[in-house]
Structures are given as C-alpha cells and as structure tokens.
mmCIF file of C-alpha atoms in Angstrom:
data_model
loop_
_atom_site.group_PDB
_atom_site.id
_atom_site.type_symbol
_atom_site.label_atom_id
_atom_site.label_comp_id
_atom_site.label_asym_id
_atom_site.label_seq_id
_atom_site.Cartn_x
_atom_site.Cartn_y
_atom_site.Cartn_z
ATOM 1 C CA MET B 1 -45.011 77.440 145.252
ATOM 2 C CA SER B 2 -46.667 79.115 142.281
ATOM 3 C CA LYS B 3 -45.997 78.310 138.657
ATOM 4 C CA LYS B 4 -44.283 81.662 138.177
ATOM 5 C CA GLU B 5 -41.959 80.976 141.109
ATOM 6 C CA ASN B 6 -41.177 77.518 139.734
ATOM 7 C CA VAL B 7 -40.276 79.020 136.367
ATOM 8 C CA LYS B 8 -37.976 81.552 138.042
ATOM 9 C CA LYS B 9 -36.326 78.764 140.024
ATOM 10 C CA ILE B 10 -35.773 76.641 136.891
ATOM 11 C CA LYS B 11 -34.366 79.657 135.036
ATOM 12 C CA LYS B 12 -31.970 80.314 137.913
ATOM 13 C CA TYR B 13 -30.743 76.684 137.827
ATOM 14 C CA ILE B 14 -30.234 76.830 134.065
ATOM 15 C CA ASP B 15 -28.304 80.095 134.397
ATOM 16 C CA GLU B 16 -26.089 78.581 137.086
ATOM 17 C CA VAL B 17 -25.425 75.328 135.216
ATOM 18 C CA LEU B 18 -24.701 77.040 131.891
ATOM 19 C CA ASN B 19 -23.039 80.039 133.506
ATOM 20 C CA THR B 20 -24.958 82.378 131.246
ATOM 21 C CA LYS B 21 -28.146 84.425 131.084
ATOM 22 C CA SER B 22 -31.101 82.514 129.667
ATOM 23 C CA SER B 23 -34.749 83.171 128.978
ATOM 24 C CA LEU B 24 -37.782 80.924 129.042
ATOM 25 C CA SER B 25 -40.979 81.406 127.126
ATOM 26 C CA ALA B 26 -44.302 79.621 127.143
ATOM 27 C CA LYS B 27 -44.786 76.906 124.578
ATOM 28 C CA ARG B 28 -46.631 78.205 121.576
ATOM 29 C CA PRO B 29 -49.670 76.157 120.664
ATOM 30 C CA LEU B 30 -49.277 74.039 117.565
ATOM 31 C CA LYS B 31 -51.657 74.394 114.641
ATOM 32 C CA GLN B 32 -53.073 70.946 115.443
ATOM 33 C CA ASP B 33 -53.764 72.050 119.037
ATOM 34 C CA LYS B 34 -55.604 75.128 117.805
ATOM 35 C CA LEU B 35 -57.683 73.025 115.396
ATOM 36 C CA ARG B 36 -58.513 70.534 118.153
ATOM 37 C CA ASN B 37 -59.579 73.291 120.533
ATOM 38 C CA LEU B 38 -61.711 74.951 117.858
ATOM 39 C CA PHE B 39 -63.318 71.641 116.875
ATOM 40 C CA CYS B 40 -64.084 70.760 120.500
ATOM 41 C CA THR B 41 -65.590 74.181 121.150
ATOM 42 C CA VAL B 42 -67.807 73.943 118.064
ATOM 43 C CA LEU B 43 -68.972 70.429 118.902
ATOM 44 C CA THR B 44 -69.673 71.268 122.543
ATOM 45 C CA GLU B 45 -71.644 74.377 121.560
ATOM 46 C CA LEU B 46 -73.637 72.453 118.941
ATOM 47 C CA GLN B 47 -74.434 69.800 121.524
ATOM 48 C CA PHE B 48 -75.636 72.509 123.920
ATOM 49 C CA ILE B 49 -77.795 74.169 121.245
ATOM 50 C CA ASN B 50 -79.364 70.849 120.298
ATOM 51 C CA ALA B 51 -80.067 69.934 123.932
ATOM 52 C CA ARG B 52 -81.540 73.392 124.549
ATOM 53 C CA ALA B 53 -83.874 73.039 121.555
ATOM 54 C CA ILE B 54 -85.013 69.595 122.716
ATOM 55 C CA GLY B 55 -85.513 70.900 126.257
ATOM 56 C CA MET B 56 -87.523 73.909 125.062
ATOM 57 C CA LYS B 57 -89.740 71.666 122.944
ATOM 58 C CA HIS B 58 -90.251 69.168 125.775
ATOM 59 C CA ASP B 59 -90.624 71.587 128.691
ATOM 60 C CA TYR B 60 -92.402 74.533 127.078
ATOM 61 C CA ALA B 61 -93.787 73.129 123.792
ATOM 62 C CA VAL B 62 -91.717 75.715 121.913
ATOM 63 C CA ASP B 63 -90.310 74.361 118.666
ATOM 64 C CA PHE B 64 -87.261 76.199 117.317
ATOM 65 C CA THR B 65 -86.740 73.751 114.430
ATOM 66 C CA GLU B 66 -87.723 76.182 111.685
ATOM 67 C CA TYR B 67 -85.659 78.954 113.265
ATOM 68 C CA ASP B 68 -82.552 76.797 113.822
ATOM 69 C CA ASP B 69 -82.739 74.859 110.547
ATOM 70 C CA PRO B 70 -80.856 77.418 108.348
ATOM 71 C CA PHE B 71 -78.031 77.592 110.884
ATOM 72 C CA PHE B 72 -77.704 73.812 111.011
ATOM 73 C CA LYS B 73 -77.688 73.688 107.199
ATOM 74 C CA ILE B 74 -74.808 76.171 107.145
ATOM 75 C CA ILE B 75 -72.908 74.208 109.775
ATOM 76 C CA SER B 76 -73.523 70.978 107.870
ATOM 77 C CA SER B 77 -72.180 72.571 104.687
ATOM 78 C CA LEU B 78 -69.061 73.772 106.491
ATOM 79 C CA PHE B 79 -68.520 70.256 107.828
ATOM 80 C CA LYS B 80 -68.797 68.951 104.247
ATOM 81 C CA LEU B 81 -65.968 71.282 103.247
ATOM 82 C CA HIS B 82 -63.636 69.892 105.884
ATOM 83 C CA PHE B 83 -64.654 66.329 106.784
ATOM 84 C CA THR B 84 -65.221 63.122 104.840
ATOM 85 C CA GLU B 85 -68.629 61.487 104.817
ATOM 86 C CA LYS B 86 -67.403 58.883 107.317
ATOM 87 C CA GLN B 87 -66.107 61.600 109.659
ATOM 88 C CA ARG B 88 -69.353 63.576 109.378
ATOM 89 C CA SER B 89 -71.279 60.416 110.271
ATOM 90 C CA MET B 90 -69.212 60.085 113.471
ATOM 91 C CA ILE B 91 -69.782 63.737 114.343
ATOM 92 C CA ASN B 92 -73.519 63.524 113.676
ATOM 93 C CA TRP B 93 -73.808 60.309 115.685
ATOM 94 C CA TRP B 94 -72.187 62.009 118.674
ATOM 95 C CA LEU B 95 -74.267 65.172 118.333
ATOM 96 C CA TYR B 96 -77.688 63.708 117.640
ATOM 97 C CA ASP B 97 -77.801 59.989 118.441
ATOM 98 C CA LYS B 98 -75.404 59.137 121.284
ATOM 99 C CA PHE B 99 -77.291 60.956 124.032
ATOM 100 C CA LEU B 100 -80.893 59.742 124.082
ATOM 101 C CA PRO B 101 -83.765 61.873 125.434
ATOM 102 C CA SER B 102 -84.440 59.111 127.978
ATOM 103 C CA GLY B 103 -81.028 59.826 129.517
ATOM 104 C CA ASP B 104 -79.501 56.632 128.157
ATOM 105 C CA ILE B 105 -76.146 56.919 126.415
ATOM 106 C CA LEU B 106 -75.152 54.773 123.452
ATOM 107 C CA ILE B 107 -71.644 53.349 123.293
ATOM 108 C CA LEU B 108 -69.425 52.647 120.332
ATOM 109 C CA ASN B 109 -67.564 49.339 120.127
ATOM 110 C CA ASP B 110 -64.651 48.325 117.932
ATOM 111 C CA ASN B 111 -65.863 45.804 115.338
ATOM 112 C CA ASP B 112 -62.722 43.687 115.669
ATOM 113 C CA THR B 113 -61.958 43.706 119.392
ATOM 114 C CA HIS B 114 -65.481 44.524 120.665
ATOM 115 C CA GLU B 115 -63.856 46.937 123.123
ATOM 116 C CA GLU B 116 -65.642 50.174 123.953
ATOM 117 C CA ILE B 117 -64.282 53.208 122.096
ATOM 118 C CA PRO B 118 -64.171 56.365 124.236
ATOM 119 C CA THR B 119 -66.755 58.853 122.933
ATOM 120 C CA GLU B 120 -67.815 60.762 126.043
ATOM 121 C CA THR B 121 -66.331 64.119 125.101
ATOM 122 C CA ALA B 122 -65.700 66.239 122.032
ATOM 123 C CA GLU B 123 -61.984 65.523 122.584
ATOM 124 C CA ASP B 124 -62.712 61.799 122.260
ATOM 125 C CA ILE B 125 -64.450 62.436 118.940
ATOM 126 C CA TRP B 126 -61.485 64.525 117.772
ATOM 127 C CA GLU B 127 -59.118 61.647 118.555
ATOM 128 C CA LEU B 128 -61.429 59.190 116.811
ATOM 129 C CA LEU B 129 -61.497 61.398 113.706
ATOM 130 C CA GLN B 130 -57.703 61.699 113.713
ATOM 131 C CA GLN B 131 -57.341 57.911 113.943
ATOM 132 C CA SER B 132 -59.820 57.491 111.102
ATOM 133 C CA LYS B 133 -57.932 60.051 109.026
ATOM 134 C CA LEU B 134 -54.624 58.211 109.551
ATOM 135 C CA LYS B 135 -56.213 54.876 108.725
ATOM 136 C CA ASP B 136 -57.738 56.303 105.513
ATOM 137 C CA GLU B 137 -54.387 57.819 104.514
ATOM 138 C CA GLU B 138 -52.645 54.458 105.057
ATOM 139 C CA GLU B 139 -55.256 52.649 102.971
ATOM 140 C CA ASN B 140 -55.003 55.223 100.174
ATOM 141 C CA SER B 141 -51.202 55.098 100.092
ATOM 142 C CA ASP B 142 -51.130 51.362 99.322
#
C-alpha cells in the first residue's frame, strides 16, 4: 500500500469517527529543520570540495589551494558570523582533521565518561553543536 493510499485510508477513518469532512496536510518543516538541512548540506559539500582538492593534488599534482583559498576565507567569515569559536573548532576538526589522508578516522571521546561521541556525519556534528549551544546557554544563565 502506498503512502498516498495510507493517507486516504486514515482520512476516511477520521471522517467516519468524527462524522465530518476533514483534511490532512503534510507537516511543514520547522525553522530548526531547515537550518539543520542547510548546515548539513554545506558541511557535506565542503567536505567533498576538500577531498577533491586533496585527491587532485595527490593523483595529478594539481594544486588548487590558491584558487580555492578566497572561497574558504569567505566561508570561514560566514561561519564566524554564526558560530562561536568553540563551534567553529568542532566544524573545522570534522572538515579537515577527522578524516586522515591515510584513510584512518579520528574519534572524539567525552572527557568525563570517555565514551565515543558520534561524529561520522554532518548530522552528528549538528547535534553536537546544538548540545554545545545548550550547555553554553545554561552556563551563561547562572
């Protein structure tokens, strides 16, 4: 059964139970969802661009550093407008340090519990930034 058929079936049940005509609409994305999606897209694209530049330099001895540098400066400045220094450090770690050219992947551990903190995806970094933001707000409110 398709999603559309399921929706029609649910609408029919609601109409029967309430004995009225009803309508259903798709959930509108929240502002936070839009920001998360945008952030994840930007981070994933930056990761791709960085990996491509490293690959081009390694495989073909073509160095795009001078060409890419102004773009990365602009992106860095935009990050400064929106993120704290601590948050930018987390983003930069994920973009430039986590994935080593050797293929090894660095992990992040909680200082208190020594448990591994999920950082595999841009979504993980988003969640980490949100937790950091909440923690900073709690500390500043005291």
